[in-house]
CSV table of N, CA and C in Angstrom, one decimal:
chain,number,residue,atom,x,y,z
A,1,ARG,N,-2.2,16.7,-32.7
A,1,ARG,CA,-1.0,16.1,-32.0
A,1,ARG,C,-1.1,17.2,-30.9
A,2,SER,N,-1.3,18.4,-31.3
A,2,SER,CA,-1.5,19.6,-30.4
A,2,SER,C,-2.2,19.2,-29.3
A,3,SER,N,-3.8,18.8,-29.7
A,3,SER,CA,-4.6,18.4,-28.6
A,3,SER,C,-3.8,17.6,-27.6
A,4,PHE,N,-3.2,16.5,-28.3
A,4,PHE,CA,-2.8,15.5,-27.3
A,4,PHE,C,-1.7,16.2,-26.2
A,5,GLN,N,-1.1,17.1,-26.6
A,5,GLN,CA,-0.1,17.8,-25.8
A,5,GLN,C,-0.6,18.7,-24.9
A,6,SER,N,-1.6,19.2,-25.2
A,6,SER,CA,-2.5,20.0,-24.3
A,6,SER,C,-3.1,19.1,-23.3
A,7,ALA,N,-3.6,18.1,-23.7
A,7,ALA,CA,-3.9,17.1,-22.5
A,7,ALA,C,-2.9,16.7,-21.6
A,8,ILE,N,-1.5,16.3,-22.1
A,8,ILE,CA,-0.8,15.8,-21.5
A,8,ILE,C,-0.4,16.7,-20.3
A,9,GLU,N,-0.4,18.0,-21.0
A,9,GLU,CA,0.0,18.9,-19.7
A,9,GLU,C,-0.5,19.3,-18.8
A,10,GLN,N,-2.1,19.2,-19.2
A,10,GLN,CA,-3.4,19.5,-18.4
A,10,GLN,C,-3.2,18.4,-16.9
A,11,LEU,N,-3.1,17.0,-17.7
A,11,LEU,CA,-3.0,16.0,-16.7
A,11,LEU,C,-1.8,15.7,-15.9
A,12,GLU,N,-0.6,16.2,-16.6
A,12,GLU,CA,0.6,16.2,-15.6
A,12,GLU,C,0.2,17.2,-14.4
A,13,ARG,N,-0.2,18.3,-14.7
A,13,ARG,CA,-0.6,19.5,-13.8
A,13,ARG,C,-1.4,19.0,-12.6
A,14,ALA,N,-2.4,18.2,-13.1
A,14,ALA,CA,-3.5,17.7,-12.1
A,14,ALA,C,-2.8,16.7,-11.4
A,15,LEU,N,-2.0,15.6,-12.0
A,15,LEU,CA,-1.5,14.7,-11.1
A,15,LEU,C,-0.6,15.7,-10.1
A,16,ALA,N,0.1,16.1,-10.6
A,16,ALA,CA,1.4,17.0,-9.8
A,16,ALA,C,0.8,17.8,-8.4
A,17,GLN,N,-0.6,18.1,-8.8
A,17,GLN,CA,-1.1,19.0,-7.6
A,17,GLN,C,-2.0,17.9,-6.5
A,18,LEU,N,-1.9,16.8,-6.8
A,18,LEU,CA,-2.3,15.6,-5.6
A,18,LEU,C,-1.4,15.1,-4.8
A,19,ASP,N,-1.6,15.3,-3.7
A,19,ASP,CA,-0.7,14.5,-2.8
A,19,ASP,C,-0.4,13.1,-2.7
A,20,LYS,N,-1.4,12.3,-3.1
A,20,LYS,CA,-1.4,10.6,-3.2
A,20,LYS,C,-1.6,10.4,-4.5
A,21,GLY,N,-1.5,11.3,-5.7
A,21,GLY,CA,-1.9,11.1,-6.7
A,21,GLY,C,-3.1,10.3,-7.2
A,22,ASP,N,-3.5,10.0,-8.4
A,22,ASP,CA,-5.1,9.6,-8.7
A,22,ASP,C,-4.8,8.5,-10.0
A,23,PRO,N,-5.4,7.6,-9.5
A,23,PRO,CA,-5.1,6.4,-10.7
A,23,PRO,C,-5.9,6.5,-11.9
A,24,VAL,N,-6.9,7.2,-12.2
A,24,VAL,CA,-7.7,7.6,-13.1
A,24,VAL,C,-7.0,8.7,-13.8
A,25,ILE,N,-6.4,9.5,-13.2
A,25,ILE,CA,-5.7,10.9,-14.1
A,25,ILE,C,-4.4,9.9,-14.4
A,26,ALA,N,-3.5,9.5,-13.5
A,26,ALA,CA,-2.3,8.6,-14.3
A,26,ALA,C,-2.8,7.7,-15.3
A,27,TRP,N,-4.1,6.9,-15.6
A,27,TRP,CA,-4.2,6.0,-16.4
A,27,TRP,C,-4.4,6.9,-17.8
A,28,HIS,N,-5.3,7.8,-17.6
A,28,HIS,CA,-5.6,8.7,-18.8
A,28,HIS,C,-4.1,9.6,-19.2
A,29,LEU,N,-3.5,10.0,-18.3
A,29,LEU,CA,-1.8,10.4,-19.0
A,29,LEU,C,-1.5,9.5,-19.6
A,30,GLY,N,-1.2,8.3,-19.1
A,30,GLY,CA,-0.9,7.2,-19.9
A,30,GLY,C,-1.2,7.1,-21.3
A,31,ASP,N,-2.5,7.3,-21.5
A,31,ASP,CA,-3.2,7.1,-22.7
A,31,ASP,C,-2.7,8.3,-23.6
A,32,ALA,N,-2.8,9.3,-22.9
A,32,ALA,CA,-2.2,10.6,-23.7
A,32,ALA,C,-0.6,10.6,-24.5
A,33,TYR,N,0.0,9.7,-23.5
A,33,TYR,CA,1.1,9.5,-23.9
A,33,TYR,C,1.2,8.7,-25.1
A,34,ARG,N,0.8,7.5,-24.9
A,34,ARG,CA,0.7,6.4,-25.7
A,34,ARG,C,0.1,7.0,-27.3
A,35,SER,N,-0.8,8.2,-27.2
A,35,SER,CA,-1.3,8.8,-28.3
A,35,SER,C,-0.3,9.2,-29.1
A,36,VAL,N,0.9,9.8,-28.5
A,36,VAL,CA,1.9,10.6,-29.1
A,36,VAL,C,3.1,9.9,-29.4
A,37,SER,N,2.8,8.4,-29.2
A,37,SER,CA,3.9,7.7,-29.4
A,37,SER,C,5.1,7.7,-28.1
A,38,ARG,N,5.0,8.3,-26.8
A,38,ARG,CA,5.8,8.3,-26.0
A,38,ARG,C,5.6,7.1,-25.0
A,39,PHE,N,6.0,6.0,-25.4
A,39,PHE,CA,5.4,4.6,-24.9
A,39,PHE,C,6.1,4.5,-23.4
A,40,GLN,N,7.4,4.6,-23.6
A,40,GLN,CA,8.2,4.6,-22.1
A,40,GLN,C,7.4,5.5,-20.9
A,41,ASP,N,7.0,6.4,-21.4
A,41,ASP,CA,6.1,7.4,-20.5
A,41,ASP,C,4.9,6.9,-19.9
A,42,ALA,N,4.2,6.4,-21.2
A,42,ALA,CA,2.9,5.6,-20.9
A,42,ALA,C,2.8,4.6,-20.0
A,43,LEU,N,4.1,3.8,-20.3
A,43,LEU,CA,4.2,2.5,-19.5
A,43,LEU,C,4.3,2.9,-17.8
A,44,ARG,N,5.2,4.1,-17.8
A,44,ARG,CA,5.4,4.4,-16.2
A,44,ARG,C,4.0,5.0,-15.7
A,45,SER,N,3.4,5.8,-16.5
A,45,SER,CA,1.8,6.2,-16.1
A,45,SER,C,0.9,5.0,-15.9
A,46,TYR,N,1.0,3.9,-16.6
A,46,TYR,CA,0.2,3.1,-16.3
A,46,TYR,C,0.5,2.5,-15.1
A,47,GLU,N,1.7,1.9,-15.2
A,47,GLU,CA,2.5,1.5,-13.7
A,47,GLU,C,2.3,2.3,-12.4
A,48,GLN,N,2.1,3.6,-12.5
A,48,GLN,CA,1.9,4.2,-11.6
A,48,GLN,C,0.4,4.1,-10.9
A,49,ALA,N,-0.6,4.1,-12.3
A,49,ALA,CA,-1.8,3.8,-11.7
A,49,ALA,C,-2.2,3.0,-11.1
A,50,LEU,N,-1.6,1.6,-11.5
A,50,LEU,CA,-1.9,0.6,-10.9
A,50,LEU,C,-1.2,0.4,-9.2
A,51,ALA,N,-0.1,1.4,-9.2
A,51,ALA,CA,0.3,1.3,-7.7
A,51,ALA,C,-0.5,2.2,-7.0
A,52,LEU,N,-1.3,3.0,-7.6
A,52,LEU,CA,-2.2,3.8,-6.6
A,52,LEU,C,-3.8,3.2,-6.2
A,53,GLU,N,-3.7,1.8,-6.6
A,53,GLU,CA,-4.7,0.9,-6.0
A,53,GLU,C,-6.1,1.2,-6.6
A,54,PRO,N,-6.3,1.2,-8.1
A,54,PRO,CA,-7.5,1.5,-8.6
A,54,PRO,C,-8.5,0.4,-8.3
A,55,LYS,N,-9.8,0.9,-8.4
A,55,LYS,CA,-10.9,-0.2,-8.7
A,55,LYS,C,-10.6,-1.4,-9.6
A,56,ALA,N,-11.0,-2.5,-9.0
A,56,ALA,CA,-10.6,-3.7,-9.5
A,56,ALA,C,-10.9,-3.6,-10.9
A,57,THR,N,-12.3,-3.2,-11.5
A,57,THR,CA,-12.4,-3.1,-12.9
A,57,THR,C,-11.5,-2.1,-13.7
A,58,ASP,N,-11.1,-1.0,-13.0
A,58,ASP,CA,-10.1,-0.2,-13.7
A,58,ASP,C,-8.8,-1.0,-13.6
A,59,ALA,N,-8.6,-1.5,-12.7
A,59,ALA,CA,-7.0,-2.2,-12.9
A,59,ALA,C,-6.9,-3.3,-13.9
A,60,GLU,N,-8.2,-4.0,-13.7
A,60,GLU,CA,-8.0,-5.0,-15.0
A,60,GLU,C,-8.0,-4.1,-16.6
A,61,LYS,N,-8.6,-3.2,-16.8
A,61,LYS,CA,-8.6,-2.4,-17.9
A,61,LYS,C,-6.9,-1.6,-18.0
A,62,ILE,N,-6.3,-1.4,-16.8
A,62,ILE,CA,-5.2,-0.8,-16.8
A,62,ILE,C,-3.9,-1.9,-17.5
A,63,ARG,N,-4.4,-2.8,-16.8
A,63,ARG,CA,-3.3,-4.1,-17.0
A,63,ARG,C,-3.3,-4.6,-18.5
A,64,ALA,N,-4.8,-4.3,-19.2
A,64,ALA,CA,-4.8,-4.6,-20.7
A,64,ALA,C,-4.2,-3.6,-21.5
A,65,GLN,N,-4.2,-2.3,-20.9
A,65,GLN,CA,-3.5,-1.2,-21.9
A,65,GLN,C,-1.9,-1.5,-21.7
A,66,ILE,N,-1.6,-2.1,-20.6
A,66,ILE,CA,0.1,-2.1,-20.3
A,66,ILE,C,0.2,-3.4,-21.5
A,67,GLU,N,-0.4,-4.5,-21.3
A,67,GLU,CA,-0.1,-5.8,-22.3
A,67,GLU,C,-0.1,-5.0,-23.8
A,68,LEU,N,-1.3,-4.4,-24.2
A,68,LEU,CA,-1.3,-3.8,-25.4
A,68,LEU,C,0.1,-3.0,-25.7
A,69,LEU,N,0.5,-2.3,-24.8
A,69,LEU,CA,1.4,-1.2,-25.2
A,69,LEU,C,2.9,-2.0,-25.4
A,70,ARG,N,2.8,-2.9,-24.5
A,70,ARG,CA,4.0,-3.9,-24.3
A,70,ARG,C,4.4,-4.6,-26.0
A,71,LEU,N,3.1,-4.9,-26.2
A,71,LEU,CA,3.2,-5.5,-27.8
A,71,LEU,C,3.4,-4.4,-28.8
A,72,GLN,N,2.9,-3.2,-28.7
A,72,GLN,CA,3.2,-2.0,-29.2
A,72,GLN,C,4.6,-1.6,-29.5
A,73,MET,N,5.0,-1.6,-28.3
A,73,MET,CA,6.8,-1.4,-27.8
A,73,MET,C,7.6,-2.4,-28.8
A,74,GLY,N,6.9,-3.5,-28.6
A,74,GLY,CA,7.9,-4.7,-29.3
A,74,GLY,C,7.6,-4.7,-30.7
A,75,GLN,N,6.8,-4.4,-31.5
A,75,GLN,CA,6.8,-4.1,-32.8
A,75,GLN,C,7.2,-3.0,-33.2
A,76,ALA,N,7.4,-1.9,-32.5
A,76,ALA,CA,8.1,-0.9,-32.8
A,76,ALA,C,9.6,-1.0,-32.9
A,77,ARG,N,10.1,-1.8,-31.9
A,77,ARG,CA,11.5,-2.4,-31.8
A,77,ARG,C,11.9,-3.2,-33.1
A,78,GLY,N,10.8,-4.0,-33.5
A,78,GLY,CA,10.8,-4.8,-34.7
A,78,GLY,C,11.2,-4.1,-36.0
A,79,ARG,N,10.3,-3.0,-36.0
A,79,ARG,CA,10.4,-2.2,-37.2
A,79,ARG,C,11.9,-1.6,-37.3
A,80,GLU,N,12.1,-1.2,-36.0
A,80,GLU,CA,13.5,-0.5,-36.1
A,80,GLU,C,14.6,-1.2,-36.1
A,81,SER,N,14.7,-2.3,-35.7
A,81,SER,CA,15.7,-3.1,-35.9
A,81,SER,C,16.0,-3.8,-37.3
A,82,GLY,N,14.8,-3.8,-38.3
A,82,GLY,CA,14.6,-4.0,-39.6
A,82,GLY,C,15.1,-3.0,-40.5
A,83,ALA,N,14.9,-1.8,-40.1
A,83,ALA,CA,15.2,-0.8,-40.8
A,83,ALA,C,16.7,-0.4,-40.7
A,84,ALA,N,17.4,-1.0,-39.5
A,84,ALA,CA,19.0,-0.9,-39.5
A,84,ALA,C,19.6,-2.0,-40.2
A,85,ARG,N,19.0,-2.7,-40.7
A,85,ARG,CA,20.0,-3.9,-41.5
A,85,ARG,C,20.1,-3.2,-43.1
């Protein structure tokens, strides 16, 4: 987990230093967030990556990640509501 936190910090710094951002960095930041269960942050990063107009093949992969993440988020919500009963 600490290696993911280090990656998150480095990717956040890299993205902040670029005037226009970078779709690949935003995409990988989303992956790192997802790895530590920061799902909302991951979704924002993936959406930012798409807004930065990545190559078509990358955009397709990012959209697939968004779909998987939304499924994962839905399953997590289901477990939370089931535990609350």
